[in-house]
């Protein structure tokens, strides 16, 4: 027995020494294989030529169809809109418009246009170019990329396409966004305060109280208020009226349905950039290099080796553009893009769907960057089902999800947890905090102590391996944290719309791209319904509000509250079932949620995660900024032609 014990001890010591030796050896190997600062160090091109791999060849140059790269990258380079977005700060900056202001209610915006902006054929850019181009967007209807972004412009949605929706993005899985507004930090500027360019050219702001047509002075606040010379409110709200007007050649007025203090940010979106003609030049399957543009670059040639842009000679700010030429180098896949970058054939790689193994390889290098993308994956509530009308129930479900576990375990770190609905302010004061105890207390207040009598949650998702893993994890968290059961229904993406319209679900998975920093437009896009808003009063009168048959009603009527608080129903109004009809106002109208602060109180949906995008940028490229919008600008890009790779010890 003693011999056996001695053998075990000796064996244990041997095993211990073996592991120590292995650990020391592995540490030495790790030190030897320490990654270099950059994944690929190559010499810069001899000229001011920027070579960019941003996917395959663009399918169109039409701004109206620019939904994602590479089309959006090309449109931003060759077209310019009213405003632009600072690629580093995401603040709204001037472009064709040098100044802008709104009425007190933020429903009418007036833009003053610069007088030195020209098309590539030498003609001036005027307000009528915007009116004609935006009217074309209305006529195109749902063919327009992100058409829902336009829904807040008066008259933009005609009767036949009024139910047009912001298309869900079903492939946003891995990619290769008591509370008051005063508590929510102001992230974006209301007006353009960086008007140095405008002052340089005019010496003063173009919108002032001296303009009899448009302005009067508000003595209480000392600011300019735009007084429309058009007819009254009823005419503005008339659907037949188009809310985009050229007051003169260099003054554009835009009327909105809902107040939007961030509208100038939306005006920077590629789809709102003007075109010169009627759009016939975009018809057909072939790309047309002869189109007239107004941006910092113009199309020079189209070939099998890619698309070439040259610096535009007629651009109003051409002296500040350093790049002489831009080459969009198409690549079939991420592996080919990586090879071209490694070989020094391209300077920047974006819009590449790297595999998880490649991401792990690239992560340590300084020229690799991972950026939170402005797209949100979330679960939307069906608030016509009991008990999901109760905001306490919705909040309980939302705060009982461990988002970090979802992104790290179920998505291999290829996404970022969504603690809010928008990805633009990581330091926001308002954010979702996981709190299981509060979740349990909220359920108790709603009449479901320890989850008792709570109906099985019917979660509807699209057929996707990642989404199924996430749904199973969320269901497990709700069971562990709230003692709630979940039934997961998996359907093809093509079936989701019909099932959503039927209402046969409690929560549905959705994904939405947010191609603007405009908070109002984004919230309308996230929380808009696919159906025309219901006539709430008549639906309740008909008894058509759907109840889950599995729910057991409490004997206490106070526990049977309908919290009607969404884009579909009356916001912030708690109604007792017994007196339901008397509580609904006669003049009921849809009251949409327009701010993230409201959404984080109401919880009409549960934000889950933001996808991430990736880029590789050579060290000699300066001024190329990646951002949440996936909207880099070429205007400030510079090339350090004198940069050289560091010599290794063998070369010295």
Tab-separated table of N, CA, C and O in Angstrom, residues 15 93 146 168 188-189 204 254 292 310-311 342 393 415 453 473 550 571 597 621 624 639:
chain	number	residue	atom	x	y	z
A	15	UNK	N	4.055	14.761	-13.213
A	15	UNK	CA	3.038	15.457	-14.010
A	15	UNK	C	3.106	16.960	-13.778
A	15	UNK	O	3.015	17.779	-14.701
A	93	UNK	N	-22.477	68.804	-40.454
A	93	UNK	CA	-21.706	69.949	-40.914
A	93	UNK	C	-22.294	70.443	-42.237
A	93	UNK	O	-23.070	69.749	-42.888
A	146	UNK	N	-34.102	52.594	-47.982
A	146	UNK	CA	-34.474	53.175	-46.692
A	146	UNK	C	-35.604	54.198	-46.839
A	146	UNK	O	-35.561	55.284	-46.256
A	168	UNK	N	-36.904	45.428	-42.871
A	168	UNK	CA	-36.094	44.753	-41.874
A	168	UNK	C	-34.836	44.191	-42.523
A	168	UNK	O	-34.839	43.770	-43.658
A	188	UNK	N	-26.469	65.243	-30.545
A	188	UNK	CA	-26.292	65.886	-31.839
A	188	UNK	C	-26.674	67.362	-31.744
A	188	UNK	O	-27.482	67.757	-30.927
A	189	UNK	N	-26.111	68.181	-32.628
A	189	UNK	CA	-26.421	69.603	-32.646
A	189	UNK	C	-27.763	69.849	-33.304
A	189	UNK	O	-28.116	69.212	-34.281
A	204	UNK	N	-21.471	86.637	-42.836
A	204	UNK	CA	-22.547	86.581	-41.852
A	204	UNK	C	-23.418	85.381	-42.159
A	204	UNK	O	-23.330	84.764	-43.210
A	254	UNK	N	-38.432	72.902	-46.021
A	254	UNK	CA	-38.930	71.534	-45.860
A	254	UNK	C	-39.911	71.504	-44.689
A	254	UNK	O	-39.585	71.947	-43.584
A	292	UNK	N	-23.732	63.481	-64.673
A	292	UNK	CA	-23.366	64.779	-64.111
A	292	UNK	C	-23.480	64.696	-62.592
A	292	UNK	O	-24.500	64.255	-62.062
A	310	UNK	N	-11.773	60.846	-60.276
A	310	UNK	CA	-10.787	61.925	-60.245
A	310	UNK	C	-11.342	63.093	-59.430
A	310	UNK	O	-12.561	63.247	-59.289
A	311	UNK	N	-10.448	63.902	-58.911
A	311	UNK	CA	-10.866	65.102	-58.183
A	311	UNK	C	-11.651	66.008	-59.127
A	311	UNK	O	-11.236	66.268	-60.260
A	342	UNK	N	-2.552	42.596	-48.161
A	342	UNK	CA	-1.255	42.061	-47.741
A	342	UNK	C	-0.187	42.323	-48.801
A	342	UNK	O	0.969	42.637	-48.481
A	393	UNK	N	-44.380	44.749	-17.370
A	393	UNK	CA	-44.046	43.426	-17.911
A	393	UNK	C	-42.958	43.554	-18.973
A	393	UNK	O	-41.990	42.786	-18.992
A	415	UNK	N	-20.280	41.111	-32.126
A	415	UNK	CA	-21.297	42.151	-31.993
A	415	UNK	C	-21.095	42.842	-30.655
A	415	UNK	O	-20.296	42.400	-29.826
A	453	UNK	N	-48.737	32.155	-13.076
A	453	UNK	CA	-49.852	32.445	-13.992
A	453	UNK	C	-49.439	33.268	-15.211
A	453	UNK	O	-50.307	33.731	-15.961
A	473	UNK	N	-30.926	31.197	-25.671
A	473	UNK	CA	-30.254	31.812	-24.513
A	473	UNK	C	-31.184	32.771	-23.787
A	473	UNK	O	-31.232	32.786	-22.549
A	550	UNK	N	-53.947	31.274	-22.482
A	550	UNK	CA	-53.341	30.590	-21.346
A	550	UNK	C	-53.313	31.437	-20.086
A	550	UNK	O	-52.994	30.949	-19.013
A	571	UNK	N	-50.164	56.534	-25.759
A	571	UNK	CA	-48.955	56.473	-24.977
A	571	UNK	C	-49.185	57.021	-23.565
A	571	UNK	O	-49.879	57.988	-23.347
A	597	UNK	N	-35.172	58.250	-25.224
A	597	UNK	CA	-35.549	58.339	-23.814
A	597	UNK	C	-36.953	57.795	-23.581
A	597	UNK	O	-37.201	57.062	-22.622
A	621	UNK	N	-2.022	56.017	-44.584
A	621	UNK	CA	-3.287	56.677	-44.906
A	621	UNK	C	-3.743	57.492	-43.702
A	621	UNK	O	-3.911	56.961	-42.602
A	624	UNK	N	-8.728	58.869	-42.808
A	624	UNK	CA	-9.798	57.940	-43.171
A	624	UNK	C	-10.431	57.451	-41.874
A	624	UNK	O	-9.842	56.671	-41.126
A	639	UNK	N	-2.414	61.029	-48.053
A	639	UNK	CA	-1.451	59.936	-48.161
A	639	UNK	C	-0.062	60.459	-47.824
A	639	UNK	O	0.403	61.438	-48.423
